[in-house]
Tab-separated table of C-alpha atoms and ligand atoms in Angstrom:
chain	number	residue	atom	x	y	z
A	19	UNK	CA	0.213	0.250	0.208
A	20	UNK	CA	1.657	3.384	-1.059
A	21	UNK	CA	0.702	6.213	0.883
A	22	UNK	CA	0.496	10.044	0.432
A	23	UNK	CA	0.908	12.286	3.457
A	24	UNK	CA	0.883	16.277	3.781
A	25	UNK	CA	0.029	19.165	5.870
A	26	UNK	CA	-0.243	22.581	6.501
A	27	UNK	CA	2.089	24.503	9.222
A	28	UNK	CA	-0.367	23.581	11.584
A	29	UNK	CA	-0.014	19.636	11.470
A	30	UNK	CA	3.713	19.396	11.280
A	31	UNK	CA	4.228	17.537	14.062
A	32	UNK	CA	1.619	14.844	13.742
A	33	UNK	CA	2.725	14.314	10.072
A	34	UNK	CA	6.190	13.612	11.335
A	35	UNK	CA	4.677	11.348	13.999
A	36	UNK	CA	2.544	9.652	11.139
A	37	UNK	CA	5.566	9.102	9.144
A	38	UNK	CA	7.716	7.151	11.793
A	39	UNK	CA	4.688	4.975	12.262
A	40	UNK	CA	4.551	4.263	8.604
A	41	UNK	CA	8.049	3.267	8.857
A	42	UNK	CA	7.565	0.928	11.642
A	43	UNK	CA	4.556	-0.614	9.379
A	44	UNK	CA	6.767	-1.053	6.758
A	45	UNK	CA	4.446	1.138	4.525
A	46	UNK	CA	5.483	3.000	1.769
A	47	UNK	CA	4.910	6.706	1.426
A	48	UNK	CA	5.806	10.168	0.079
A	49	UNK	CA	5.774	13.232	1.993
A	50	UNK	CA	4.394	15.965	-0.083
A	51	UNK	CA	5.065	19.121	2.706
A	52	UNK	CA	4.925	21.487	3.516
A	53	UNK	CA	8.259	22.464	3.989
A	54	UNK	CA	6.722	25.491	6.501
A	55	UNK	CA	8.348	27.531	8.557
A	56	UNK	CA	5.638	30.344	7.843
A	57	UNK	CA	1.650	29.856	7.336
A	58	UNK	CA	0.665	28.167	4.169
A	59	UNK	CA	-2.807	27.444	2.829
A	60	UNK	CA	-4.215	24.037	3.246
A	61	UNK	CA	-5.954	23.759	0.095
A	62	UNK	CA	-2.535	23.755	-1.921
A	63	UNK	CA	-1.667	20.639	0.014
A	64	UNK	CA	-5.063	18.737	0.112
A	65	UNK	CA	-6.156	19.092	-3.424
A	66	UNK	CA	-2.598	17.856	-5.117
A	67	UNK	CA	-2.666	14.818	-2.460
A	68	UNK	CA	-6.290	14.053	-3.049
A	69	UNK	CA	-5.711	14.005	-7.026
A	70	UNK	CA	-2.739	11.673	-6.310
A	71	UNK	CA	-5.139	9.254	-4.311
A	72	UNK	CA	-8.066	9.673	-6.681
A	73	UNK	CA	-5.846	8.928	-10.054
A	74	UNK	CA	-4.632	5.675	-8.514
A	75	UNK	CA	-1.109	7.008	-8.097
A	76	UNK	CA	-1.517	6.383	-4.319
A	77	UNK	CA	-3.921	4.037	-2.568
A	78	UNK	CA	-4.437	6.378	0.215
A	79	UNK	CA	-3.781	9.830	1.706
A	80	UNK	CA	-3.289	11.167	5.064
A	81	UNK	CA	-3.463	14.989	5.651
A	82	UNK	CA	-3.144	17.048	8.764
A	83	UNK	CA	-3.984	20.725	9.841
A	84	UNK	CA	-4.751	22.566	12.855
A	85	UNK	CA	-8.304	20.996	13.096
A	86	UNK	CA	-8.550	18.712	10.001
A	87	UNK	CA	-11.529	20.548	8.563
A	88	UNK	CA	-9.838	22.611	5.778
A	89	UNK	CA	-7.987	19.656	4.702
A	90	UNK	CA	-11.147	17.371	4.487
A	91	UNK	CA	-13.410	19.802	2.973
A	92	UNK	CA	-10.526	20.544	0.346
A	93	UNK	CA	-9.820	16.915	-0.339
A	94	UNK	CA	-13.459	15.871	-0.425
A	95	UNK	CA	-13.993	18.300	-3.462
A	96	UNK	CA	-11.915	15.950	-5.682
A	97	UNK	CA	-13.952	13.007	-7.401
A	98	UNK	CA	-13.523	9.636	-6.215
A	99	UNK	CA	-12.193	11.126	-2.712
A	100	UNK	CA	-13.844	9.812	0.591
A	101	UNK	CA	-11.719	11.958	3.238
A	102	UNK	CA	-12.771	11.067	6.732
A	103	UNK	CA	-11.970	13.674	9.497
A	104	UNK	CA	-11.298	11.420	12.539
A	105	UNK	CA	-10.410	12.216	16.085
A	106	UNK	CA	-11.022	8.793	17.655
A	107	UNK	CA	-10.039	5.246	17.109
A	108	UNK	CA	-13.410	3.951	16.643
A	109	UNK	CA	-14.335	6.010	13.966
A	110	UNK	CA	-10.981	5.034	12.299
A	111	UNK	CA	-12.129	1.753	12.468
A	112	UNK	CA	-15.743	2.358	11.448
A	113	UNK	CA	-15.042	4.585	8.503
A	114	UNK	CA	-12.808	2.017	6.797
A	115	UNK	CA	-15.252	-0.702	7.417
A	116	UNK	CA	-18.130	1.237	6.414
A	117	UNK	CA	-17.219	4.229	4.018
A	118	UNK	CA	-14.194	2.645	2.452
A	119	UNK	CA	-12.452	6.040	3.156
A	120	UNK	CA	-9.625	6.526	0.736
A	121	UNK	CA	-8.210	9.550	2.925
A	122	UNK	CA	-7.791	10.143	6.662
A	123	UNK	CA	-7.685	13.958	7.964
A	124	UNK	CA	-6.819	14.657	11.496
A	125	UNK	CA	-6.145	18.165	13.299
A	126	UNK	CA	-3.204	18.615	15.408
A	127	UNK	CA	-4.836	21.568	17.411
A	128	UNK	CA	-7.711	18.857	18.591
A	129	UNK	CA	-5.517	15.722	19.313
A	130	UNK	CA	-1.962	15.101	20.505
A	131	UNK	CA	0.579	12.571	18.499
A	132	UNK	CA	-0.342	9.647	20.722
A	133	UNK	CA	-3.687	9.547	19.462
A	134	UNK	CA	-3.020	10.644	16.178
A	135	UNK	CA	-0.862	7.562	15.828
A	136	UNK	CA	-3.415	5.101	17.218
A	137	UNK	CA	-6.073	6.472	14.930
A	138	UNK	CA	-3.840	6.387	11.628
A	139	UNK	CA	-2.617	2.753	12.930
A	140	UNK	CA	-6.374	1.809	12.880
A	141	UNK	CA	-7.179	3.468	9.836
A	142	UNK	CA	-4.220	1.962	7.868
A	143	UNK	CA	-4.707	-1.602	8.850
A	144	UNK	CA	-8.828	-1.786	8.726
A	145	UNK	CA	-10.360	-3.396	5.492
A	146	UNK	CA	-13.604	-2.284	3.869
A	147	UNK	CA	-16.498	-4.699	4.778
A	148	UNK	CA	-18.514	-4.216	1.631
A	149	UNK	CA	-21.751	-5.732	1.395
A	150	UNK	CA	-24.486	-3.467	2.289
A	151	UNK	CA	-21.734	-0.471	2.907
A	152	UNK	CA	-20.541	-1.130	-0.911
A	153	UNK	CA	-24.134	-0.270	-1.909
A	154	UNK	CA	-24.186	2.910	0.077
A	155	UNK	CA	-20.732	4.047	-1.303
A	156	UNK	CA	-21.882	3.048	-4.661
A	157	UNK	CA	-24.603	5.794	-4.427
A	158	UNK	CA	-22.048	8.435	-3.328
A	159	UNK	CA	-20.017	7.400	-6.446
A	160	UNK	CA	-23.209	7.581	-8.524
A	161	UNK	CA	-24.059	11.109	-7.508
A	162	UNK	CA	-20.451	12.052	-8.459
A	163	UNK	CA	-20.728	10.277	-11.647
A	164	UNK	CA	-23.855	12.745	-12.432
A	165	UNK	CA	-21.897	15.992	-11.684
B	284	LIG	C1	-4.410	27.400	10.089
B	284	LIG	O1	-4.194	28.340	10.914
B	284	LIG	C2	-5.539	26.721	9.998
B	284	LIG	O2	-6.954	27.482	9.706
B	284	LIG	C3	-5.904	25.284	9.365
B	284	LIG	O3	-4.631	24.607	9.845
B	284	LIG	C4	-6.875	24.291	9.542
B	284	LIG	O4	-7.253	24.349	10.718
B	284	LIG	C5	-8.026	24.814	8.682
B	284	LIG	O5	-9.168	24.180	8.613
């Protein structure tokens, strides 16, 4: 599994934490910034990473900003992206099992690095359940296809 990861200036510490987790898990990843000493604009990072996941160049993406909200809103504008904003382990598991989320967003001003690591570990290690959930996800895709 190939993961694309990025953050704005508000998510640099959790980005580093998740990179070290992915190294421990033996996952291939690429870091798309930011190289931020100063403030940057989250859509400039969320959209290119979401496009890389939507195109199939990467299997999944992880985005971090201050709240996770700007990153998730931006990523979800890209067709084919189901970016889940998650701040608890239960939802990390549920969004993979039920929504087949292909991107994860978290907020560094909301949770600490330890919880972010557990969330990412759970999200990366959980499979989609399919079945009735595939039908529901299919309705999202059908709506996108009409746009
Ligand atoms: C940056 O100050 C902050 O707005 C950003 O990291 C994020 O929280 C936006 O949703």
